[in-house]
mmCIF file of C-alpha atoms in Angstrom:
data_model
loop_
_atom_site.group_PDB
_atom_site.id
_atom_site.type_symbol
_atom_site.label_atom_id
_atom_site.label_comp_id
_atom_site.label_asym_id
_atom_site.label_seq_id
_atom_site.Cartn_x
_atom_site.Cartn_y
_atom_site.Cartn_z
ATOM 1 C CA MET J 1 -85.186 29.013 7.980
ATOM 2 C CA GLU J 2 -87.076 25.256 8.826
ATOM 3 C CA LEU J 3 -87.561 25.430 12.373
ATOM 4 C CA HIS J 4 -85.613 22.714 13.460
ATOM 5 C CA ASN J 5 -82.684 24.349 12.039
ATOM 6 C CA ILE J 6 -83.531 27.056 14.544
ATOM 7 C CA GLU J 7 -84.429 24.973 17.271
ATOM 8 C CA LYS J 8 -80.990 23.217 17.124
ATOM 9 C CA LEU J 9 -78.924 26.589 16.835
ATOM 10 C CA LEU J 10 -80.938 27.753 20.158
ATOM 11 C CA GLU J 11 -79.473 24.916 21.774
ATOM 12 C CA LYS J 12 -76.081 25.168 20.800
ATOM 13 C CA TYR J 13 -76.366 28.948 20.959
ATOM 14 C CA PHE J 14 -77.312 27.968 25.201
ATOM 15 C CA GLU J 15 -73.723 25.941 25.244
ATOM 16 C CA ALA J 16 -72.244 28.663 23.527
ATOM 17 C CA THR J 17 -71.164 26.117 21.180
ATOM 18 C CA THR J 18 -72.319 28.128 17.912
ATOM 19 C CA THR J 19 -70.217 30.411 15.315
ATOM 20 C CA VAL J 20 -70.862 33.850 15.219
ATOM 21 C CA ALA J 21 -72.360 33.015 11.949
ATOM 22 C CA GLU J 22 -74.767 30.664 12.968
ATOM 23 C CA GLU J 23 -75.573 33.492 15.727
ATOM 24 C CA GLU J 24 -76.126 35.871 12.783
ATOM 25 C CA ALA J 25 -78.590 33.144 11.885
ATOM 26 C CA ILE J 26 -80.235 33.506 15.049
ATOM 27 C CA LYS J 27 -80.131 36.517 14.901
ATOM 28 C CA ALA J 28 -82.076 37.624 11.807
ATOM 29 C CA TYR J 29 -84.707 34.968 12.003
ATOM 30 C CA PHE J 30 -85.646 36.831 15.013
ATOM 31 C CA LEU J 31 -86.010 40.283 13.856
ATOM 32 C CA LYS J 32 -87.427 38.986 10.798
ATOM 33 C CA GLY J 33 -90.344 39.012 12.871
ATOM 34 C CA ASP J 34 -91.769 35.541 11.506
ATOM 35 C CA VAL J 35 -91.459 33.829 14.912
ATOM 36 C CA ALA J 36 -92.718 30.620 15.311
ATOM 37 C CA PRO J 37 -95.092 30.999 19.102
ATOM 38 C CA HIS J 38 -93.457 28.845 21.268
ATOM 39 C CA LEU J 39 -90.454 30.931 20.448
ATOM 40 C CA GLN J 40 -91.590 33.914 20.897
ATOM 41 C CA GLU J 41 -89.817 34.792 24.099
ATOM 42 C CA TYR J 42 -86.605 34.786 22.628
ATOM 43 C CA THR J 43 -87.170 37.596 20.256
ATOM 44 C CA THR J 44 -86.603 39.783 23.263
ATOM 45 C CA MET J 45 -83.282 38.931 23.792
ATOM 46 C CA PHE J 46 -82.208 39.146 20.087
ATOM 47 C CA THR J 47 -83.965 42.270 19.949
ATOM 48 C CA TYR J 48 -82.169 43.661 23.038
ATOM 49 C CA PHE J 49 -78.980 42.511 21.245
ATOM 50 C CA SER J 50 -79.735 44.144 18.052
ATOM 51 C CA ASN J 51 -80.755 47.352 19.091
ATOM 52 C CA ALA J 52 -77.800 47.780 21.890
ATOM 53 C CA LYS J 53 -75.207 47.920 19.193
ATOM 54 C CA GLU J 54 -77.041 50.752 17.681
ATOM 55 C CA GLU J 55 -75.826 53.039 20.195
ATOM 56 C CA THR J 56 -73.193 55.392 19.610
ATOM 57 C CA TYR J 57 -70.507 57.727 20.971
ATOM 58 C CA THR J 58 -71.395 61.246 19.854
ATOM 59 C CA LYS J 59 -68.880 63.406 22.050
ATOM 60 C CA GLN J 60 -66.150 65.096 20.469
ATOM 61 C CA VAL J 61 -62.946 63.533 21.500
ATOM 62 C CA PRO J 62 -61.092 66.870 22.564
ATOM 63 C CA LEU J 63 -56.947 65.235 21.302
ATOM 64 C CA LYS J 64 -55.564 68.911 21.555
ATOM 65 C CA PRO J 65 -53.760 68.098 24.446
ATOM 66 C CA ARG J 66 -50.906 66.398 23.419
ATOM 67 C CA LYS J 67 -48.526 65.949 25.308
ATOM 68 C CA ARG J 68 -45.648 68.561 25.143
ATOM 69 C CA ASN J 69 -42.210 67.823 24.543
ATOM 70 C CA TYR J 70 -40.934 68.833 28.110
ATOM 71 C CA LYS J 71 -37.052 67.736 26.780
ATOM 72 C CA TRP J 72 -37.260 70.725 24.938
ATOM 73 C CA LEU J 73 -38.274 72.997 27.438
ATOM 74 C CA SER J 74 -35.960 72.124 29.789
ATOM 75 C CA VAL J 75 -33.586 72.381 27.376
ATOM 76 C CA ALA J 76 -34.540 75.997 26.847
ATOM 77 C CA ALA J 77 -34.692 76.365 30.480
ATOM 78 C CA VAL J 78 -31.080 76.001 31.278
ATOM 79 C CA ALA J 79 -29.924 78.009 28.199
ATOM 80 C CA VAL J 80 -31.609 81.234 29.569
ATOM 81 C CA LEU J 81 -30.326 80.750 32.955
ATOM 82 C CA VAL J 82 -26.676 80.463 31.563
ATOM 83 C CA LEU J 83 -27.239 83.315 29.530
ATOM 84 C CA GLY J 84 -28.389 85.063 32.454
ATOM 85 C CA ILE J 85 -25.495 83.918 34.115
ATOM 86 C CA TYR J 86 -22.841 84.576 31.865
ATOM 87 C CA PHE J 87 -24.611 88.332 30.740
ATOM 88 C CA GLY J 88 -25.179 89.448 34.228
ATOM 89 C CA ASN J 89 -21.078 88.689 35.460
ATOM 90 C CA ASP J 90 -20.822 90.932 32.307
ATOM 91 C CA TYR J 91 -22.557 93.629 33.734
ATOM 92 C CA ARG J 92 -21.895 93.236 37.072
ATOM 93 C CA GLU J 93 -18.623 93.500 35.637
ATOM 94 C CA GLN J 94 -18.961 96.848 33.794
ATOM 95 C CA LYS J 95 -20.343 97.893 36.345
ATOM 96 C CA GLU J 96 -17.876 97.987 39.059
ATOM 97 C CA ALA J 97 -15.007 98.953 36.632
ATOM 98 C CA GLU J 98 -17.084 102.513 35.816
ATOM 99 C CA TYR J 99 -16.924 102.674 39.936
ATOM 100 C CA VAL J 100 -13.452 102.045 39.916
ATOM 101 C CA LEU J 101 -12.955 104.613 37.357
ATOM 102 C CA GLN J 102 -15.429 107.070 39.252
ATOM 103 C CA GLU J 103 -12.945 106.629 42.570
ATOM 104 C CA THR J 104 -9.796 107.324 40.685
ATOM 105 C CA GLU J 105 -10.891 110.223 38.946
ATOM 106 C CA LYS J 106 -11.795 111.478 42.358
ATOM 107 C CA ALA J 107 -8.607 110.922 43.717
ATOM 108 C CA PHE J 108 -6.920 112.446 40.304
ATOM 109 C CA SER J 109 -9.038 115.664 41.180
ATOM 110 C CA LEU J 110 -7.909 115.938 44.600
ATOM 111 C CA ILE J 111 -4.532 115.621 43.618
ATOM 112 C CA ALA J 112 -4.826 118.174 41.043
ATOM 113 C CA GLN J 113 -6.250 120.808 43.296
ATOM 114 C CA ASN J 114 -3.444 119.952 46.038
ATOM 115 C CA LEU J 115 -0.474 120.650 42.906
ATOM 116 C CA ASN J 116 -2.344 123.839 42.115
ATOM 117 C CA LYS J 117 -2.414 124.953 45.710
ATOM 118 C CA GLY J 118 1.697 124.370 45.251
ATOM 119 C CA THR J 119 1.370 125.817 42.714
ATOM 120 C CA GLU J 120 0.241 129.319 43.302
ATOM 121 C CA LYS J 121 2.455 129.035 46.159
ATOM 122 C CA LEU J 122 5.336 129.459 43.759
ATOM 123 C CA VAL J 123 4.612 132.612 42.772
ATOM 124 C CA TYR J 124 6.935 133.743 45.674
ATOM 125 C CA LEU J 125 10.092 132.204 44.482
ATOM 126 C CA ASN J 126 9.928 134.950 41.824
ATOM 127 C CA LYS J 127 9.690 137.987 43.697
ATOM 128 C CA PHE J 128 12.499 135.323 45.393
ATOM 129 C CA GLU J 129 14.604 136.146 42.222
ATOM 130 C CA GLU J 130 13.700 139.403 41.228
ATOM 131 C CA ALA J 131 14.622 140.853 44.851
ATOM 132 C CA THR J 132 18.435 139.034 44.792
ATOM 133 C CA ASN J 133 18.393 140.570 40.916
ATOM 134 C CA LYS J 134 18.243 143.887 42.542
ATOM 135 C CA ILE J 135 20.764 143.183 45.258
ATOM 136 C CA TYR J 136 23.104 141.817 42.626
ATOM 137 C CA LYS J 137 22.598 145.081 40.779
ATOM 138 C CA THR J 138 23.113 147.811 43.281
ATOM 139 C CA ASN J 139 25.987 145.875 43.980
ATOM 140 C CA MET Z 1 -49.000 59.234 14.185
ATOM 141 C CA LYS Z 2 -50.448 62.082 13.760
ATOM 142 C CA GLN Z 3 -53.957 63.129 14.570
ATOM 143 C CA SER Z 4 -55.459 62.461 11.551
ATOM 144 C CA GLU Z 5 -54.344 58.887 11.688
ATOM 145 C CA PHE Z 6 -55.082 58.086 14.290
ATOM 146 C CA LEU Z 7 -58.258 59.140 14.273
ATOM 147 C CA ASN Z 8 -58.887 56.707 11.308
ATOM 148 C CA VAL Z 9 -57.564 54.039 13.414
ATOM 149 C CA VAL Z 10 -59.962 54.867 16.732
ATOM 150 C CA MET Z 11 -63.205 55.906 14.686
ATOM 151 C CA PRO Z 12 -64.208 52.168 13.669
ATOM 152 C CA PHE Z 13 -63.807 51.251 17.142
ATOM 153 C CA LYS Z 14 -64.814 53.494 19.827
ATOM 154 C CA ASP Z 15 -68.361 53.167 19.943
ATOM 155 C CA LYS Z 16 -67.348 49.388 21.327
ATOM 156 C CA LEU Z 17 -65.426 50.908 23.682
ATOM 157 C CA TYR Z 18 -68.026 53.377 24.485
ATOM 158 C CA ARG Z 19 -70.839 50.139 24.701
ATOM 159 C CA LEU Z 20 -68.360 48.077 27.010
ATOM 160 C CA ALA Z 21 -68.318 51.336 29.318
ATOM 161 C CA LYS Z 22 -72.046 51.202 29.266
ATOM 162 C CA ARG Z 23 -72.466 47.712 29.688
ATOM 163 C CA LEU Z 24 -70.050 48.128 33.124
ATOM 164 C CA LEU Z 25 -70.773 51.100 34.211
ATOM 165 C CA VAL Z 26 -74.495 51.496 33.264
ATOM 166 C CA SER Z 27 -74.573 55.545 33.161
ATOM 167 C CA THR Z 28 -74.722 57.211 29.968
ATOM 168 C CA GLU Z 29 -72.158 59.909 31.691
ATOM 169 C CA GLU Z 30 -69.778 58.026 33.410
ATOM 170 C CA ALA Z 31 -69.975 55.632 29.913
ATOM 171 C CA GLU Z 32 -68.992 59.150 27.898
ATOM 172 C CA ASP Z 33 -65.800 59.932 30.570
ATOM 173 C CA ALA Z 34 -64.427 56.755 30.423
ATOM 174 C CA THR Z 35 -64.382 56.504 26.555
ATOM 175 C CA GLN Z 36 -63.034 59.694 26.687
ATOM 176 C CA GLU Z 37 -60.259 59.072 29.117
ATOM 177 C CA ILE Z 38 -59.570 55.883 27.237
ATOM 178 C CA LEU Z 39 -58.946 58.031 24.346
ATOM 179 C CA LEU Z 40 -57.275 60.562 25.373
ATOM 180 C CA LYS Z 41 -55.011 57.787 27.421
ATOM 181 C CA LEU Z 42 -54.602 56.339 23.667
ATOM 182 C CA TRP Z 43 -53.476 59.082 22.054
ATOM 183 C CA SER Z 44 -50.748 59.482 24.297
ATOM 184 C CA LYS Z 45 -49.656 56.222 24.097
ATOM 185 C CA ASN Z 46 -49.502 56.595 20.267
ATOM 186 C CA ASP Z 47 -45.907 56.440 19.500
ATOM 187 C CA ARG Z 48 -46.035 53.137 21.106
ATOM 188 C CA MET Z 49 -49.609 51.990 19.147
ATOM 189 C CA LYS Z 50 -48.063 50.177 16.186
ATOM 190 C CA GLN Z 51 -46.061 47.870 18.675
ATOM 191 C CA TYR Z 52 -49.975 46.440 19.393
ATOM 192 C CA ALA Z 53 -50.671 43.960 17.259
ATOM 193 C CA SER Z 54 -54.583 45.131 17.628
ATOM 194 C CA VAL Z 55 -55.170 47.723 19.156
ATOM 195 C CA GLU Z 56 -58.918 47.256 19.023
ATOM 196 C CA ALA Z 57 -58.701 44.335 22.039
ATOM 197 C CA PHE Z 58 -55.636 46.677 23.699
ATOM 198 C CA ALA Z 59 -58.192 49.630 23.815
ATOM 199 C CA MET Z 60 -60.923 46.996 24.485
ATOM 200 C CA THR Z 61 -58.322 45.632 27.668
ATOM 201 C CA MET Z 62 -58.248 49.101 28.714
ATOM 202 C CA THR Z 63 -61.713 49.938 29.011
ATOM 203 C CA LYS Z 64 -62.447 46.696 30.723
ATOM 204 C CA ASN Z 65 -59.509 46.858 33.876
ATOM 205 C CA PHE Z 66 -60.672 50.940 33.811
ATOM 206 C CA CYS Z 67 -64.246 50.451 34.127
ATOM 207 C CA LEU Z 68 -63.436 47.906 37.183
ATOM 208 C CA ASP Z 69 -60.915 50.120 38.739
ATOM 209 C CA ARG Z 70 -63.888 52.701 38.569
ATOM 210 C CA LEU Z 71 -66.947 49.625 40.429
ATOM 211 C CA LYS Z 72 -63.972 49.216 42.899
ATOM 212 C CA SER Z 73 -63.227 52.552 43.884
ATOM 213 C CA LYS Z 74 -65.092 54.701 46.068
ATOM 214 C CA GLN Z 75 -65.874 57.501 44.010
ATOM 215 C CA ALA Z 76 -67.940 55.392 42.262
ATOM 216 C CA ASN Z 77 -69.089 54.067 45.804
ATOM 217 C CA ASN Z 78 -70.283 57.137 46.550
ATOM 218 C CA LEU Z 79 -71.711 59.031 43.876
ATOM 219 C CA LYS Z 80 -73.490 56.191 41.955
ATOM 220 C CA LEU Z 81 -75.622 57.472 38.708
ATOM 221 C CA VAL Z 82 -78.592 55.299 37.772
ATOM 222 C CA HIS Z 83 -79.292 54.893 34.849
ATOM 223 C CA SER Z 84 -83.516 55.677 34.207
ATOM 224 C CA ASN Z 85 -83.382 57.675 30.918
ATOM 225 C CA TYR Z 86 -85.360 55.244 29.340
ATOM 226 C CA THR Z 87 -86.265 56.584 25.690
ATOM 227 C CA ASP Z 88 -89.496 57.578 25.617
ATOM 228 C CA SER Z 89 -91.057 56.450 22.279
ATOM 229 C CA ASN Z 90 -94.495 57.391 22.812
ATOM 230 C CA ALA Z 91 -95.875 54.329 21.764
ATOM 231 C CA SER Z 92 -99.887 54.489 21.116
ATOM 232 C CA LEU Z 93 -99.336 50.370 20.996
ATOM 233 C CA GLN Z 94 -100.044 48.750 23.708
ATOM 234 C CA ARG Z 95 -98.142 46.055 22.351
ATOM 235 C CA GLN Z 96 -95.351 47.877 21.013
ATOM 236 C CA VAL Z 97 -94.851 49.465 25.099
ATOM 237 C CA GLU Z 98 -95.047 45.699 25.875
ATOM 238 C CA ALA Z 99 -92.240 44.739 23.405
ATOM 239 C CA GLN Z 100 -90.301 47.511 24.808
ATOM 240 C CA ASP Z 101 -91.034 46.568 28.017
ATOM 241 C CA SER Z 102 -89.699 43.169 27.924
ATOM 242 C CA VAL Z 103 -86.566 44.489 25.568
ATOM 243 C CA ASN Z 104 -85.266 46.813 28.516
ATOM 244 C CA TRP Z 105 -85.875 43.823 30.811
ATOM 245 C CA VAL Z 106 -82.661 42.475 28.901
ATOM 246 C CA GLU Z 107 -80.806 44.988 30.084
ATOM 247 C CA LYS Z 108 -81.697 45.094 33.293
ATOM 248 C CA ILE Z 109 -81.264 41.385 33.257
ATOM 249 C CA MET Z 110 -77.871 41.845 32.045
ATOM 250 C CA GLU Z 111 -77.098 44.707 34.519
ATOM 251 C CA SER Z 112 -77.814 41.868 37.409
ATOM 252 C CA LEU Z 113 -75.215 39.633 35.936
ATOM 253 C CA PRO Z 114 -71.821 39.452 37.291
ATOM 254 C CA GLU Z 115 -68.730 41.124 35.684
ATOM 255 C CA GLN Z 116 -67.274 38.671 33.388
ATOM 256 C CA GLN Z 117 -70.761 37.270 31.679
ATOM 257 C CA LYS Z 118 -71.686 40.888 31.420
ATOM 258 C CA MET Z 119 -68.353 41.704 29.219
ATOM 259 C CA ALA Z 120 -68.566 37.892 27.171
ATOM 260 C CA LEU Z 121 -72.475 38.561 26.612
ATOM 261 C CA GLN Z 122 -71.479 42.501 25.296
ATOM 262 C CA LEU Z 123 -68.661 41.391 23.443
ATOM 263 C CA ARG Z 124 -69.853 38.342 21.918
ATOM 264 C CA ASP Z 125 -73.932 38.657 21.413
ATOM 265 C CA VAL Z 126 -73.542 42.856 20.926
ATOM 266 C CA GLU Z 127 -69.889 43.056 19.262
ATOM 267 C CA GLN Z 128 -69.858 39.421 17.873
ATOM 268 C CA TYR Z 129 -66.023 39.434 18.500
ATOM 269 C CA SER Z 130 -64.593 36.179 18.481
ATOM 270 C CA PHE Z 131 -63.583 33.694 21.602
ATOM 271 C CA GLU Z 132 -60.080 34.311 20.679
ATOM 272 C CA GLU Z 133 -60.290 38.349 20.800
ATOM 273 C CA ILE Z 134 -62.738 38.111 23.242
ATOM 274 C CA GLY Z 135 -59.957 35.643 25.618
ATOM 275 C CA LYS Z 136 -57.099 38.611 24.521
ATOM 276 C CA MET Z 137 -59.182 41.063 25.367
ATOM 277 C CA LEU Z 138 -60.502 40.069 28.941
ATOM 278 C CA GLU Z 139 -57.249 37.948 29.334
ATOM 279 C CA MET Z 140 -58.918 34.886 30.009
ATOM 280 C CA THR Z 141 -58.295 31.655 27.848
ATOM 281 C CA PRO Z 142 -60.946 31.165 25.235
ATOM 282 C CA ALA Z 143 -63.053 28.096 26.800
ATOM 283 C CA ALA Z 144 -63.199 30.621 29.863
ATOM 284 C CA VAL Z 145 -64.874 32.799 27.724
ATOM 285 C CA ARG Z 146 -67.371 29.878 26.349
ATOM 286 C CA VAL Z 147 -68.207 29.143 29.654
ATOM 287 C CA ALA Z 148 -68.873 32.358 30.882
ATOM 288 C CA LEU Z 149 -71.330 33.309 27.932
ATOM 289 C CA SER Z 150 -72.996 30.188 28.358
ATOM 290 C CA ARG Z 151 -74.001 30.577 31.702
ATOM 291 C CA ALA Z 152 -74.748 33.986 30.696
ATOM 292 C CA ARG Z 153 -76.962 32.997 28.144
ATOM 293 C CA LYS Z 154 -78.839 30.963 30.442
ATOM 294 C CA THR Z 155 -79.758 33.521 32.921
ATOM 295 C CA VAL Z 156 -80.641 36.031 30.861
ATOM 296 C CA ARG Z 157 -83.001 33.013 29.111
ATOM 297 C CA GLN Z 158 -84.064 31.908 32.868
ATOM 298 C CA LYS Z 159 -84.429 35.319 34.228
ATOM 299 C CA LEU Z 160 -86.600 36.589 30.989
ATOM 300 C CA MET Z 161 -88.477 33.047 31.457
ATOM 301 C CA GLU Z 162 -89.656 34.670 35.013
ATOM 302 C CA LYS Z 163 -90.711 37.285 34.355
ATOM 303 C CA HIS Z 164 -92.809 36.215 30.918
ATOM 304 C CA ASN Z 165 -94.796 33.518 33.704
ATOM 305 C CA TYR Z 166 -95.004 36.483 36.214
ATOM 306 C CA GLY Z 167 -96.639 38.744 33.676
ATOM 307 C CA ILE Z 168 -99.056 35.870 32.373
ATOM 308 C CA ALA Z 169 -99.679 34.973 36.175
#
């Protein structure tokens, strides 16, 4: 590119009125190596800018920790809670019923024992009958 | 948006995010952390991503804000990592060394610029965005971007000249 043109562009460049394309042209001129002596100082500037663009981000991006759906987690928690209370109640009721059954059985067996005692004594009633029969016969 | 889609959208400009972060935070490690943070933030917002006119500009703004917050926070003040990992190219030629040196000067000079000028210079002269795009990213008017850019370029030129003259004298 013409030297005159470059000088003009440089002037515009420092006023920041150049377009991106014009800046590209300036950069190309300075990177080509064949720079006019009095413009030599600018070379470092444009070399640096193009070097700076080479730097890249090389680290791996750990995208795995994607936000979990906590909405569904809470739904699940509530479900577990409700089921727990429901079945827990059932279980407790069953235990209670078993206890009542046991108690009643105990009570019944007590009654049965006493009843047997009663019937044992009834043997004497038979003896009484025998005795009366004897009396009647002899009469 | 699925992971592969997201990567397709994000990959083309992730280096630009990183370079902007590095320009502001200077240290490589901090810039890498910042970039990762921004990408993860973007990923967590990915269901809303289609609403943004330009994901790239949005991500750039996020990076800018994130890094400026970082700089402001005490944390960053307490453990400021200074970038010192300049490439050791083992250049045998004196001229090559000198050239490399003055290229590094530009980086040093850019470090000394105010943040806004730094970003304007980075986004224009390194990344070649238009003034409108830069305006959107930095939340400035294009005219203000132009002014900041012009100042930044002139400062770099002036300081570079000073260095050169100093070297000769």
